[in-house]
């Protein structure tokens, strides 16, 4: 169960995105935060930037849509070159249909939950997904402090994944750093989004390697991984 590290370009220099993508080429995915100033109080980037990034890097793009009407827009991000597209269940009208459409277009389908959204009502949806994202901050802005009250939710989600025997990635996003990544891995996460912890470092590539080492070490000791 090797950890995956996904640097978030929300913390990168938007004037140098191609260079910033190259700076973390050892990462598993490049996390792209799409915000519309409606679902969250921030405005970032859209389909044209994703198209340009897809041409500029060989690192696959993990697009996290913090937007209204993802049922309408998510398929366009697959067409733009995203290898994984995450929609928020709080914003989706028909999450099962949307997940199936994303998969049919050739990308991995992922569903995100805000901190206050419980996982249990969506247990039956898990087989329709390739990844589930547990937000460990309120979506909308980078640099927020990790919400440790999300750790029990991560554990409960991992238990549901095991219960159904699914090969479902469990991603965490928000405040992930050298001081929090081991807690997340121990709780059951295996995909880690890190923004300022990577792009705020003097050597982003080394920061990715350090985070991966910590996550792998914690996973090797975690009860959920030992039982997998």
Short mmCIF file of C-alpha atoms in Angstrom, two decimals:
data_model
loop_
_atom_site.label_atom_id
_atom_site.label_comp_id
_atom_site.label_asym_id
_atom_site.label_seq_id
_atom_site.Cartn_x
_atom_site.Cartn_y
_atom_site.Cartn_z
CA UNK A 1 0.00 0.00 0.00
CA UNK A 2 2.43 2.69 -1.21
CA UNK A 3 1.48 6.25 -0.36
CA UNK A 4 0.74 8.71 -3.14
CA UNK A 5 1.74 12.36 -2.85
CA UNK A 6 -0.21 14.94 -4.85
CA UNK A 7 1.22 18.47 -4.66
CA UNK A 8 -1.45 21.15 -4.92
CA UNK A 9 -0.78 23.93 -7.39
CA UNK A 10 -3.05 26.17 -5.32
CA UNK A 11 0.17 26.95 -3.41
CA UNK A 12 2.29 27.31 -6.54
CA UNK A 13 3.21 30.45 -8.46
CA UNK A 14 0.37 30.82 -10.98
CA UNK A 15 2.59 32.89 -13.27
CA UNK A 16 4.98 29.92 -13.60
CA UNK A 17 2.69 26.90 -13.57
CA UNK A 18 4.62 24.90 -16.17
CA UNK A 19 7.86 25.34 -14.20
CA UNK A 20 6.08 24.60 -10.92
CA UNK A 21 4.70 21.38 -12.38
CA UNK A 22 8.21 20.32 -13.44
CA UNK A 23 9.53 21.07 -9.94
CA UNK A 24 7.51 18.15 -8.54
CA UNK A 25 7.87 15.61 -11.35
CA UNK A 26 8.52 12.85 -8.78
CA UNK A 27 4.99 13.26 -7.47
CA UNK A 28 2.24 10.75 -8.28
CA UNK A 29 -0.33 13.32 -9.39
CA UNK A 30 -0.57 17.09 -9.67
CA UNK A 31 -3.57 18.30 -7.67
CA UNK A 32 -5.51 21.05 -9.43
CA UNK A 33 -8.02 23.00 -7.34
CA UNK A 34 -10.87 24.42 -9.41
CA UNK A 35 -12.98 27.00 -7.52
CA UNK A 36 -15.85 29.06 -8.86
CA UNK A 37 -16.48 31.66 -6.09
CA UNK A 38 -19.93 30.13 -5.58
CA UNK A 39 -19.54 26.71 -3.98
CA UNK A 40 -16.50 28.12 -2.15
CA UNK A 41 -15.52 31.77 -1.57
CA UNK A 42 -12.54 31.74 -3.91
CA UNK A 43 -11.88 31.84 -7.65
CA UNK A 44 -8.97 29.98 -9.20
CA UNK A 45 -8.81 28.42 -12.65
CA UNK A 46 -10.81 26.49 -15.21
CA UNK A 47 -10.75 24.25 -18.25
CA UNK A 48 -8.26 26.26 -20.39
CA UNK A 49 -5.61 26.17 -17.64
CA UNK A 50 -6.10 22.43 -17.18
CA UNK A 51 -5.66 21.93 -20.94
CA UNK A 52 -2.41 23.92 -20.83
CA UNK A 53 -1.11 22.06 -17.77
CA UNK A 54 -1.86 18.70 -19.37
CA UNK A 55 0.38 19.69 -22.29
CA UNK A 56 3.11 21.05 -20.01
CA UNK A 57 3.66 18.04 -17.73
CA UNK A 58 3.77 14.26 -17.84
CA UNK A 59 2.50 14.10 -14.24
CA UNK A 60 -1.19 13.13 -14.38
CA UNK A 61 -3.68 15.76 -13.25
CA UNK A 62 -5.98 15.22 -10.28
CA UNK A 63 -8.71 17.87 -10.63
CA UNK A 64 -10.67 18.76 -7.51
CA UNK A 65 -13.83 20.62 -8.52
CA UNK A 66 -15.05 22.91 -5.75
CA UNK A 67 -17.80 24.25 -7.95
CA UNK A 68 -21.54 24.35 -8.38
CA UNK A 69 -23.13 22.18 -11.09
CA UNK A 70 -20.33 19.58 -11.32
CA UNK A 71 -22.75 17.34 -13.24
CA UNK A 72 -22.44 19.83 -16.09
CA UNK A 73 -18.76 20.72 -15.86
CA UNK A 74 -16.87 17.62 -14.64
CA UNK A 75 -16.88 15.79 -18.01
CA UNK A 76 -15.19 18.81 -19.62
CA UNK A 77 -12.23 18.43 -17.28
CA UNK A 78 -11.75 14.84 -18.44
CA UNK A 79 -11.78 16.09 -22.02
CA UNK A 80 -9.24 18.77 -21.03
CA UNK A 81 -6.79 16.08 -19.93
CA UNK A 82 -7.50 15.31 -16.27
CA UNK A 83 -6.75 11.72 -15.27
CA UNK A 84 -8.86 11.97 -12.12
CA UNK A 85 -11.83 14.24 -11.46
CA UNK A 86 -13.26 14.86 -7.99
CA UNK A 87 -16.71 16.36 -7.50
CA UNK A 88 -18.31 17.39 -4.20
CA UNK A 89 -21.29 15.31 -3.23
CA UNK A 90 -22.85 18.40 -1.64
CA UNK A 91 -22.98 20.03 -5.10
CA UNK A 92 -23.77 17.06 -7.35
CA UNK A 93 -27.34 16.44 -8.48
CA UNK A 94 -26.82 12.82 -9.55
CA UNK A 95 -23.50 11.57 -8.12
CA UNK A 96 -23.78 7.98 -9.37
CA UNK A 97 -24.57 9.08 -12.91
CA UNK A 98 -21.75 11.63 -12.79
CA UNK A 99 -19.20 9.10 -11.51
CA UNK A 100 -20.16 6.70 -14.28
CA UNK A 101 -19.85 9.44 -16.90
CA UNK A 102 -16.38 10.42 -15.66
CA UNK A 103 -15.29 6.77 -15.79
CA UNK A 104 -16.84 6.27 -19.23
CA UNK A 105 -14.78 9.18 -20.55
CA UNK A 106 -11.61 7.49 -19.32
CA UNK A 107 -10.76 9.18 -16.01
CA UNK A 108 -10.86 8.06 -12.40
CA UNK A 109 -14.04 9.18 -10.60
CA UNK A 110 -13.70 10.66 -7.15
CA UNK A 111 -16.15 12.14 -4.66
CA UNK A 112 -15.28 14.71 -1.99
CA UNK A 113 -16.88 15.37 1.39
CA UNK A 114 -16.67 18.66 3.29
CA UNK A 115 -15.68 18.35 6.96
CA UNK A 116 -19.29 18.44 8.21
CA UNK A 117 -20.56 15.88 5.67
CA UNK A 118 -20.70 12.34 7.11
CA UNK A 119 -19.58 9.35 5.07
CA UNK A 120 -22.24 6.91 6.23
CA UNK A 121 -25.14 8.11 4.02
CA UNK A 122 -22.96 7.49 0.95
CA UNK A 123 -21.82 3.96 1.74
CA UNK A 124 -23.79 2.49 -1.16
CA UNK A 125 -22.06 4.86 -3.60
CA UNK A 126 -18.54 3.67 -2.81
CA UNK A 127 -18.41 0.92 -5.49
CA UNK A 128 -19.09 3.60 -8.11
CA UNK A 129 -15.90 5.46 -7.20
CA UNK A 130 -12.15 5.13 -7.72
CA UNK A 131 -11.27 7.54 -4.91
CA UNK A 132 -12.94 9.27 -1.97
CA UNK A 133 -11.65 12.62 -0.71
CA UNK A 134 -12.04 13.57 2.94
CA UNK A 135 -11.47 17.30 3.32
CA UNK A 136 -9.39 18.02 6.41
CA UNK A 137 -10.03 21.77 6.17
CA UNK A 138 -12.98 23.74 4.88
CA UNK A 139 -12.58 23.88 1.09
CA UNK A 140 -11.75 27.20 -0.49
CA UNK A 141 -8.31 28.37 0.59
CA UNK A 142 -4.83 26.94 0.96
CA UNK A 143 -2.66 27.25 4.05
CA UNK A 144 -5.34 26.32 6.58
CA UNK A 145 -4.59 24.36 9.76
CA UNK A 146 -5.33 20.62 9.72
CA UNK A 147 -8.60 19.64 11.44
CA UNK A 148 -7.64 16.69 13.62
CA UNK A 149 -11.32 16.03 14.35
CA UNK A 150 -11.44 14.52 10.85
CA UNK A 151 -9.24 11.57 11.87
CA UNK A 152 -12.17 9.46 13.17
CA UNK A 153 -14.02 10.11 9.91
CA UNK A 154 -10.99 8.88 7.94
CA UNK A 155 -10.95 5.72 10.08
CA UNK A 156 -14.67 5.10 9.57
CA UNK A 157 -14.27 5.57 5.84
CA UNK A 158 -11.38 3.09 5.69
CA UNK A 159 -13.51 0.58 7.62
CA UNK A 160 -16.32 0.93 5.05
CA UNK A 161 -13.84 0.44 2.20
CA UNK A 162 -12.58 -2.75 3.87
CA UNK A 163 -16.12 -3.89 4.63
CA UNK A 164 -16.98 -3.88 0.93
CA UNK A 165 -13.61 -5.22 -0.23
CA UNK A 166 -13.00 -2.21 -2.48
CA UNK A 167 -9.77 -1.06 -4.12
CA UNK A 168 -10.76 2.53 -3.39
CA UNK A 169 -8.14 5.20 -2.82
CA UNK A 170 -8.73 7.39 0.25
CA UNK A 171 -7.42 10.92 -0.20
CA UNK A 172 -7.01 13.69 2.36
CA UNK A 173 -6.65 17.36 1.50
CA UNK A 174 -5.99 20.28 3.81
CA UNK A 175 -3.18 21.03 6.22
CA UNK A 176 -1.20 17.93 5.22
CA UNK A 177 2.43 18.38 6.26
CA UNK A 178 5.33 16.62 7.94
CA UNK A 179 3.54 17.10 11.26
CA UNK A 180 0.18 15.65 10.18
CA UNK A 181 0.74 13.15 7.37
CA UNK A 182 1.57 10.25 9.69
CA UNK A 183 -1.70 10.70 11.59
CA UNK A 184 -3.61 10.62 8.31
CA UNK A 185 -1.81 7.50 7.11
CA UNK A 186 -2.36 5.73 10.42
CA UNK A 187 -6.08 6.55 10.20
CA UNK A 188 -6.40 5.03 6.73
CA UNK A 189 -5.54 7.61 4.07
CA UNK A 190 -3.26 6.55 1.23
CA UNK A 191 -3.37 9.59 -1.08
CA UNK A 192 -2.15 12.91 0.31
CA UNK A 193 -2.65 16.39 -1.12
CA UNK A 194 0.01 18.83 0.08
CA UNK A 195 0.17 22.46 -0.96
CA UNK A 196 2.28 24.81 1.12
CA UNK A 197 4.20 21.86 2.62
CA UNK A 198 5.57 21.23 -0.89
CA UNK A 199 5.59 24.56 -2.70
CA UNK A 200 6.60 26.48 0.42
CA UNK A 201 9.75 24.37 0.71
CA UNK A 202 13.09 25.40 -0.75
CA UNK A 203 13.21 22.10 -2.66
CA UNK A 204 9.67 20.97 -3.62
CA UNK A 205 10.86 17.63 -5.02
CA UNK A 206 12.67 16.80 -1.79
CA UNK A 207 9.56 17.81 0.18
CA UNK A 208 7.55 15.28 -1.86
CA UNK A 209 10.10 12.56 -1.10
CA UNK A 210 10.12 13.38 2.62
CA UNK A 211 6.33 13.27 2.84
CA UNK A 212 6.25 9.96 0.97
CA UNK A 213 8.81 8.44 3.33
CA UNK A 214 6.79 9.50 6.37
CA UNK A 215 3.51 8.25 4.94
CA UNK A 216 4.99 4.90 3.88
CA UNK A 217 6.51 4.40 7.33
CA UNK A 218 3.23 5.17 9.10
CA UNK A 219 1.26 2.96 6.72
CA UNK A 220 3.57 0.01 7.32
CA UNK A 221 2.70 0.17 11.02
CA UNK A 222 -1.02 0.92 10.61
CA UNK A 223 -3.49 -1.78 11.62
CA UNK A 224 -5.71 -1.16 8.60
CA UNK A 225 -2.83 -1.80 6.19
CA UNK A 226 -1.57 -4.87 8.04
CA UNK A 227 -5.03 -6.41 7.82
CA UNK A 228 -5.48 -5.54 4.12
#
